[in-house]
């Protein structure tokens, strides 16, 4: 069964706004994704810089935010273009999202001269539950392993000890995720499988 837990919110509600405030003080905005044909996945800083050089505007850094309601927010460092008072995202994403939720953060920097430079990434817990805190720590550990390797679009050969750690962390993630779902999904919430039906009328029974 596929789980759709972390999503781009559909509206900027007050709870979305207060969750985003944990990432940055700037107001969250929806930004349309309109990548030129030459733009590359995972290369947002480089895409934005080239776009600005060929067109106009400025490169702005911040967070692409997706939310697991009541559980955590997932913040991925991201570069977009600001042109004529409007933000545009010039980077294609693997989910084929047409818009992202973006929170500007001028504290984020990118070193264009360093091939290993990458934008930060963080999960922030929205719940004080022990399992949620552990999940956030697991994601941080997984991310810190990833930063040891260059950013590529393809497969990366991992060191055996890293592959081992990743597999342990992934296993633990799979064990605690159902517990988090049970404790944070109201029976009338949309189902975690993304069907659009209520949890109680869909997959709730699978999590008892
Ligand atoms: Zn379901």
PDB file of C-alpha atoms and ligand atoms in Angstrom:
ATOM      1  CA  UNK A   1       0.000   0.000   0.000  1.00  0.00           C
ATOM      2  CA  UNK A   2       1.293   3.398  -0.926  1.00  0.00           C
ATOM      3  CA  UNK A   3       1.166   6.093   1.733  1.00  0.00           C
ATOM      4  CA  UNK A   4       0.728   9.742   0.877  1.00  0.00           C
ATOM      5  CA  UNK A   5       1.735  11.425   4.103  1.00  0.00           C
ATOM      6  CA  UNK A   6       3.739  14.541   3.280  1.00  0.00           C
ATOM      7  CA  UNK A   7       1.954  16.787   0.800  1.00  0.00           C
ATOM      8  CA  UNK A   8       1.881  20.300  -0.547  1.00  0.00           C
ATOM      9  CA  UNK A   9      -1.122  21.822   1.258  1.00  0.00           C
ATOM     10  CA  UNK A  10      -4.033  22.781  -0.964  1.00  0.00           C
ATOM     11  CA  UNK A  11      -4.695  26.077   0.817  1.00  0.00           C
ATOM     12  CA  UNK A  12      -2.700  28.366   3.053  1.00  0.00           C
ATOM     13  CA  UNK A  13      -4.827  27.987   6.170  1.00  0.00           C
ATOM     14  CA  UNK A  14      -3.924  29.423   9.557  1.00  0.00           C
ATOM     15  CA  UNK A  15      -2.505  26.056  10.636  1.00  0.00           C
ATOM     16  CA  UNK A  16      -0.389  25.874   7.466  1.00  0.00           C
ATOM     17  CA  UNK A  17       0.806  29.427   8.143  1.00  0.00           C
ATOM     18  CA  UNK A  18       1.812  28.640  11.716  1.00  0.00           C
ATOM     19  CA  UNK A  19       3.564  25.431  10.628  1.00  0.00           C
ATOM     20  CA  UNK A  20       5.539  27.410   8.016  1.00  0.00           C
ATOM     21  CA  UNK A  21       6.566  29.922  10.650  1.00  0.00           C
ATOM     22  CA  UNK A  22       8.654  27.127  12.202  1.00  0.00           C
ATOM     23  CA  UNK A  23      10.766  27.199   9.031  1.00  0.00           C
ATOM     24  CA  UNK A  24      11.022  30.952   8.427  1.00  0.00           C
ATOM     25  CA  UNK A  25       9.378  34.253   9.397  1.00  0.00           C
ATOM     26  CA  UNK A  26       8.406  35.016   5.787  1.00  0.00           C
ATOM     27  CA  UNK A  27       4.844  34.525   4.593  1.00  0.00           C
ATOM     28  CA  UNK A  28       4.263  31.248   2.728  1.00  0.00           C
ATOM     29  CA  UNK A  29       3.208  31.606  -0.920  1.00  0.00           C
ATOM     30  CA  UNK A  30       2.263  29.224  -3.685  1.00  0.00           C
ATOM     31  CA  UNK A  31       4.749  29.343  -6.562  1.00  0.00           C
ATOM     32  CA  UNK A  32       3.995  27.968 -10.025  1.00  0.00           C
ATOM     33  CA  UNK A  33       6.446  25.461 -11.459  1.00  0.00           C
ATOM     34  CA  UNK A  34       7.329  26.475 -15.033  1.00  0.00           C
ATOM     35  CA  UNK A  35      10.701  24.924 -15.900  1.00  0.00           C
ATOM     36  CA  UNK A  36      12.431  25.770 -19.193  1.00  0.00           C
ATOM     37  CA  UNK A  37      13.359  22.697 -21.275  1.00  0.00           C
ATOM     38  CA  UNK A  38      17.016  22.891 -20.193  1.00  0.00           C
ATOM     39  CA  UNK A  39      16.274  22.925 -16.454  1.00  0.00           C
ATOM     40  CA  UNK A  40      17.447  19.944 -14.374  1.00  0.00           C
ATOM     41  CA  UNK A  41      15.825  18.157 -11.421  1.00  0.00           C
ATOM     42  CA  UNK A  42      17.674  18.772  -8.114  1.00  0.00           C
ATOM     43  CA  UNK A  43      19.634  21.713  -9.545  1.00  0.00           C
ATOM     44  CA  UNK A  44      17.387  24.574  -8.477  1.00  0.00           C
ATOM     45  CA  UNK A  45      20.168  27.036  -7.591  1.00  0.00           C
ATOM     46  CA  UNK A  46      21.863  26.543 -10.960  1.00  0.00           C
ATOM     47  CA  UNK A  47      18.550  26.631 -12.869  1.00  0.00           C
ATOM     48  CA  UNK A  48      17.471  29.854 -11.161  1.00  0.00           C
ATOM     49  CA  UNK A  49      20.823  31.525 -11.810  1.00  0.00           C
ATOM     50  CA  UNK A  50      20.789  30.620 -15.520  1.00  0.00           C
ATOM     51  CA  UNK A  51      17.166  31.768 -15.849  1.00  0.00           C
ATOM     52  CA  UNK A  52      18.012  35.141 -14.332  1.00  0.00           C
ATOM     53  CA  UNK A  53      21.054  35.517 -16.618  1.00  0.00           C
ATOM     54  CA  UNK A  54      18.984  34.774 -19.722  1.00  0.00           C
ATOM     55  CA  UNK A  55      15.859  36.648 -18.702  1.00  0.00           C
ATOM     56  CA  UNK A  56      15.450  38.938 -15.739  1.00  0.00           C
ATOM     57  CA  UNK A  57      14.742  38.888 -12.037  1.00  0.00           C
ATOM     58  CA  UNK A  58      16.695  37.720  -9.023  1.00  0.00           C
ATOM     59  CA  UNK A  59      17.456  34.362  -7.420  1.00  0.00           C
ATOM     60  CA  UNK A  60      15.659  33.945  -4.093  1.00  0.00           C
ATOM     61  CA  UNK A  61      16.355  31.170  -1.592  1.00  0.00           C
ATOM     62  CA  UNK A  62      13.917  29.614   0.816  1.00  0.00           C
ATOM     63  CA  UNK A  63      12.119  26.403   1.666  1.00  0.00           C
ATOM     64  CA  UNK A  64       9.786  24.243  -0.418  1.00  0.00           C
ATOM     65  CA  UNK A  65       7.402  23.114   2.290  1.00  0.00           C
ATOM     66  CA  UNK A  66       5.221  20.040   2.416  1.00  0.00           C
ATOM     67  CA  UNK A  67       3.223  18.992   5.430  1.00  0.00           C
ATOM     68  CA  UNK A  68       2.149  15.803   7.145  1.00  0.00           C
ATOM     69  CA  UNK A  69      -0.835  17.175   8.971  1.00  0.00           C
ATOM     70  CA  UNK A  70      -0.347  17.300  12.771  1.00  0.00           C
ATOM     71  CA  UNK A  71       2.908  15.311  12.456  1.00  0.00           C
ATOM     72  CA  UNK A  72       5.713  17.208  10.755  1.00  0.00           C
ATOM     73  CA  UNK A  73       6.701  19.685   8.097  1.00  0.00           C
ATOM     74  CA  UNK A  74       9.248  18.757   5.483  1.00  0.00           C
ATOM     75  CA  UNK A  75      11.373  21.734   4.382  1.00  0.00           C
ATOM     76  CA  UNK A  76      13.642  21.415   1.384  1.00  0.00           C
ATOM     77  CA  UNK A  77      16.034  24.249   0.652  1.00  0.00           C
ATOM     78  CA  UNK A  78      15.033  25.661  -2.703  1.00  0.00           C
ATOM     79  CA  UNK A  79      15.929  28.432  -5.141  1.00  0.00           C
ATOM     80  CA  UNK A  80      13.279  30.219  -7.183  1.00  0.00           C
ATOM     81  CA  UNK A  81      13.228  33.326  -9.359  1.00  0.00           C
ATOM     82  CA  UNK A  82      11.570  36.573  -8.368  1.00  0.00           C
ATOM     83  CA  UNK A  83      10.602  38.616 -11.393  1.00  0.00           C
ATOM     84  CA  UNK A  84       8.115  41.497 -11.592  1.00  0.00           C
ATOM     85  CA  UNK A  85       7.140  40.984  -7.944  1.00  0.00           C
ATOM     86  CA  UNK A  86       6.245  37.365  -8.729  1.00  0.00           C
ATOM     87  CA  UNK A  87       7.965  34.142  -7.801  1.00  0.00           C
ATOM     88  CA  UNK A  88       8.442  31.391 -10.357  1.00  0.00           C
ATOM     89  CA  UNK A  89       9.932  27.956  -9.808  1.00  0.00           C
ATOM     90  CA  UNK A  90      12.110  27.088 -12.819  1.00  0.00           C
ATOM     91  CA  UNK A  91      13.046  23.598 -11.584  1.00  0.00           C
ATOM     92  CA  UNK A  92      11.161  20.442 -12.630  1.00  0.00           C
ATOM     93  CA  UNK A  93      10.335  18.119  -9.721  1.00  0.00           C
ATOM     94  CA  UNK A  94      10.077  14.364  -9.731  1.00  0.00           C
ATOM     95  CA  UNK A  95       6.500  14.480  -8.430  1.00  0.00           C
ATOM     96  CA  UNK A  96       5.471  16.634 -11.380  1.00  0.00           C
ATOM     97  CA  UNK A  97       3.875  19.149  -8.982  1.00  0.00           C
ATOM     98  CA  UNK A  98       2.558  22.211 -10.778  1.00  0.00           C
ATOM     99  CA  UNK A  99       2.956  24.423  -7.748  1.00  0.00           C
ATOM    100  CA  UNK A 100       4.976  24.389  -4.556  1.00  0.00           C
ATOM    101  CA  UNK A 101       4.489  26.068  -1.208  1.00  0.00           C
ATOM    102  CA  UNK A 102       7.469  28.370  -0.748  1.00  0.00           C
ATOM    103  CA  UNK A 103       8.759  30.282   2.256  1.00  0.00           C
ATOM    104  CA  UNK A 104      11.534  32.754   1.573  1.00  0.00           C
ATOM    105  CA  UNK A 105      14.582  32.523   3.850  1.00  0.00           C
ATOM    106  CA  UNK A 106      17.478  34.881   3.171  1.00  0.00           C
ATOM    107  CA  UNK A 107      19.597  32.930   5.661  1.00  0.00           C
ATOM    108  CA  UNK A 108      20.062  30.159   3.093  1.00  0.00           C
ATOM    109  CA  UNK A 109      23.122  30.437   0.877  1.00  0.00           C
ATOM    110  CA  UNK A 110      24.592  28.388  -1.953  1.00  0.00           C
ATOM    111  CA  UNK A 111      28.233  28.268  -2.994  1.00  0.00           C
ATOM    112  CA  UNK A 112      28.229  28.142  -6.796  1.00  0.00           C
ATOM    113  CA  UNK A 113      31.991  27.507  -6.869  1.00  0.00           C
ATOM    114  CA  UNK A 114      31.708  24.319  -4.783  1.00  0.00           C
ATOM    115  CA  UNK A 115      30.550  21.190  -6.599  1.00  0.00           C
ATOM    116  CA  UNK A 116      29.519  19.590  -3.305  1.00  0.00           C
ATOM    117  CA  UNK A 117      27.436  22.562  -2.247  1.00  0.00           C
ATOM    118  CA  UNK A 118      23.808  21.716  -1.624  1.00  0.00           C
ATOM    119  CA  UNK A 119      20.868  23.448  -0.073  1.00  0.00           C
ATOM    120  CA  UNK A 120      19.831  22.385   3.428  1.00  0.00           C
ATOM    121  CA  UNK A 121      16.885  20.180   4.229  1.00  0.00           C
ATOM    122  CA  UNK A 122      15.023  19.702   7.493  1.00  0.00           C
ATOM    123  CA  UNK A 123      11.984  18.112   9.049  1.00  0.00           C
ATOM    124  CA  UNK A 124      10.307  19.861  11.966  1.00  0.00           C
ATOM    125  CA  UNK A 125       7.965  17.990  14.311  1.00  0.00           C
ATOM    126  CA  UNK A 126       4.446  19.355  14.752  1.00  0.00           C
ATOM    127  CA  UNK A 127       3.766  16.811  17.475  1.00  0.00           C
ATOM    128  CA  UNK A 128       5.562  16.131  20.734  1.00  0.00           C
ATOM    129  CA  UNK A 129       4.993  12.377  20.437  1.00  0.00           C
ATOM    130  CA  UNK A 130       8.135  10.292  20.966  1.00  0.00           C
ATOM    131  CA  UNK A 131       7.702   8.431  17.656  1.00  0.00           C
ATOM    132  CA  UNK A 132       7.454  11.688  15.739  1.00  0.00           C
ATOM    133  CA  UNK A 133      10.628  13.028  17.332  1.00  0.00           C
ATOM    134  CA  UNK A 134      12.387   9.785  16.455  1.00  0.00           C
ATOM    135  CA  UNK A 135      11.161   9.985  12.858  1.00  0.00           C
ATOM    136  CA  UNK A 136      12.480  13.541  12.557  1.00  0.00           C
ATOM    137  CA  UNK A 137      15.848  12.342  13.884  1.00  0.00           C
ATOM    138  CA  UNK A 138      15.889   9.425  11.448  1.00  0.00           C
ATOM    139  CA  UNK A 139      15.276  11.821   8.542  1.00  0.00           C
ATOM    140  CA  UNK A 140      18.102  14.056   9.792  1.00  0.00           C
ATOM    141  CA  UNK A 141      20.478  11.075   9.999  1.00  0.00           C
ATOM    142  CA  UNK A 142      19.503   9.935   6.503  1.00  0.00           C
ATOM    143  CA  UNK A 143      20.070  13.452   5.199  1.00  0.00           C
ATOM    144  CA  UNK A 144      23.497  13.743   6.815  1.00  0.00           C
ATOM    145  CA  UNK A 145      24.587  10.524   5.082  1.00  0.00           C
ATOM    146  CA  UNK A 146      23.291  11.840   1.760  1.00  0.00           C
ATOM    147  CA  UNK A 147      25.355  15.031   2.074  1.00  0.00           C
ATOM    148  CA  UNK A 148      28.545  12.938   1.978  1.00  0.00           C
ATOM    149  CA  UNK A 149      27.856  12.185  -1.662  1.00  0.00           C
ATOM    150  CA  UNK A 150      27.647  14.510  -4.676  1.00  0.00           C
ATOM    151  CA  UNK A 151      24.240  15.540  -5.978  1.00  0.00           C
ATOM    152  CA  UNK A 152      23.468  13.488  -9.069  1.00  0.00           C
ATOM    153  CA  UNK A 153      20.348  12.566 -10.921  1.00  0.00           C
ATOM    154  CA  UNK A 154      21.317   8.911 -11.145  1.00  0.00           C
ATOM    155  CA  UNK A 155      22.414   6.034  -8.937  1.00  0.00           C
ATOM    156  CA  UNK A 156      25.086   6.580  -6.330  1.00  0.00           C
ATOM    157  CA  UNK A 157      27.415   3.823  -5.125  1.00  0.00           C
ATOM    158  CA  UNK A 158      27.215   3.963  -1.325  1.00  0.00           C
ATOM    159  CA  UNK A 159      29.961   2.951   1.072  1.00  0.00           C
ATOM    160  CA  UNK A 160      28.957  -0.382   2.695  1.00  0.00           C
ATOM    161  CA  UNK A 161      28.679   1.128   6.193  1.00  0.00           C
ATOM    162  CA  UNK A 162      26.419   3.893   4.873  1.00  0.00           C
ATOM    163  CA  UNK A 163      24.242   1.416   2.975  1.00  0.00           C
ATOM    164  CA  UNK A 164      23.960  -0.595   6.179  1.00  0.00           C
ATOM    165  CA  UNK A 165      22.991   2.418   8.309  1.00  0.00           C
ATOM    166  CA  UNK A 166      20.466   3.571   5.709  1.00  0.00           C
ATOM    167  CA  UNK A 167      18.826   0.168   5.597  1.00  0.00           C
ATOM    168  CA  UNK A 168      18.552   0.053   9.422  1.00  0.00           C
ATOM    169  CA  UNK A 169      17.064   3.545   9.540  1.00  0.00           C
ATOM    170  CA  UNK A 170      14.612   2.766   6.736  1.00  0.00           C
ATOM    171  CA  UNK A 171      13.479  -0.366   8.591  1.00  0.00           C
ATOM    172  CA  UNK A 172      12.921   1.600  11.786  1.00  0.00           C
ATOM    173  CA  UNK A 173      11.011   4.212   9.802  1.00  0.00           C
ATOM    174  CA  UNK A 174       8.719   1.526   8.444  1.00  0.00           C
ATOM    175  CA  UNK A 175       8.088   0.268  11.964  1.00  0.00           C
ATOM    176  CA  UNK A 176       7.165   3.578  13.563  1.00  0.00           C
ATOM    177  CA  UNK A 177       5.234   5.108  10.659  1.00  0.00           C
ATOM    178  CA  UNK A 178       2.051   3.007  11.215  1.00  0.00           C
ATOM    179  CA  UNK A 179       2.085   3.968  14.922  1.00  0.00           C
ATOM    180  CA  UNK A 180       2.321   7.633  14.028  1.00  0.00           C
ATOM    181  CA  UNK A 181      -0.533   7.237  11.537  1.00  0.00           C
ATOM    182  CA  UNK A 182      -2.763   5.563  14.143  1.00  0.00           C
ATOM    183  CA  UNK A 183      -2.049   8.231  16.756  1.00  0.00           C
ATOM    184  CA  UNK A 184      -2.371  11.269  14.489  1.00  0.00           C
ATOM    185  CA  UNK A 185      -5.098  10.455  11.988  1.00  0.00           C
ATOM    186  CA  UNK A 186      -8.668  11.221  13.029  1.00  0.00           C
ATOM    187  CA  UNK A 187     -11.191   8.753  11.624  1.00  0.00           C
ATOM    188  CA  UNK A 188     -12.766  11.533   9.569  1.00  0.00           C
ATOM    189  CA  UNK A 189      -9.434  12.768   8.126  1.00  0.00           C
ATOM    190  CA  UNK A 190      -8.646  12.034   4.464  1.00  0.00           C
ATOM    191  CA  UNK A 191      -7.153   8.553   4.174  1.00  0.00           C
ATOM    192  CA  UNK A 192      -3.365   8.165   4.221  1.00  0.00           C
ATOM    193  CA  UNK A 193      -3.482   6.215   0.950  1.00  0.00           C
ATOM    194  CA  UNK A 194      -4.538   9.336  -0.920  1.00  0.00           C
ATOM    195  CA  UNK A 195      -7.870   7.874  -2.089  1.00  0.00           C
ATOM    196  CA  UNK A 196      -9.738  11.003  -1.021  1.00  0.00           C
ATOM    197  CA  UNK A 197     -12.091   8.922   1.150  1.00  0.00           C
ATOM    198  CA  UNK A 198     -12.348   9.242   4.908  1.00  0.00           C
ATOM    199  CA  UNK A 199      -9.766   7.244   6.876  1.00  0.00           C
ATOM    200  CA  UNK A 200     -12.487   5.219   8.651  1.00  0.00           C
ATOM    201  CA  UNK A 201     -14.166   4.327   5.347  1.00  0.00           C
ATOM    202  CA  UNK A 202     -10.863   3.319   3.730  1.00  0.00           C
ATOM    203  CA  UNK A 203      -7.623   2.005   5.246  1.00  0.00           C
ATOM    204  CA  UNK A 204      -8.145   2.571   8.990  1.00  0.00           C
ATOM    205  CA  UNK A 205      -8.798  -1.145   9.520  1.00  0.00           C
ATOM    206  CA  UNK A 206      -5.300  -1.975   8.230  1.00  0.00           C
ATOM    207  CA  UNK A 207      -3.701  -0.026  11.072  1.00  0.00           C
ATOM    208  CA  UNK A 208      -5.371  -1.728  14.062  1.00  0.00           C
TER     209      UNK A 208
HETATM  210 ZN1  LIG B   1      -7.108   4.425   2.148  1.00  0.00          ZN
END
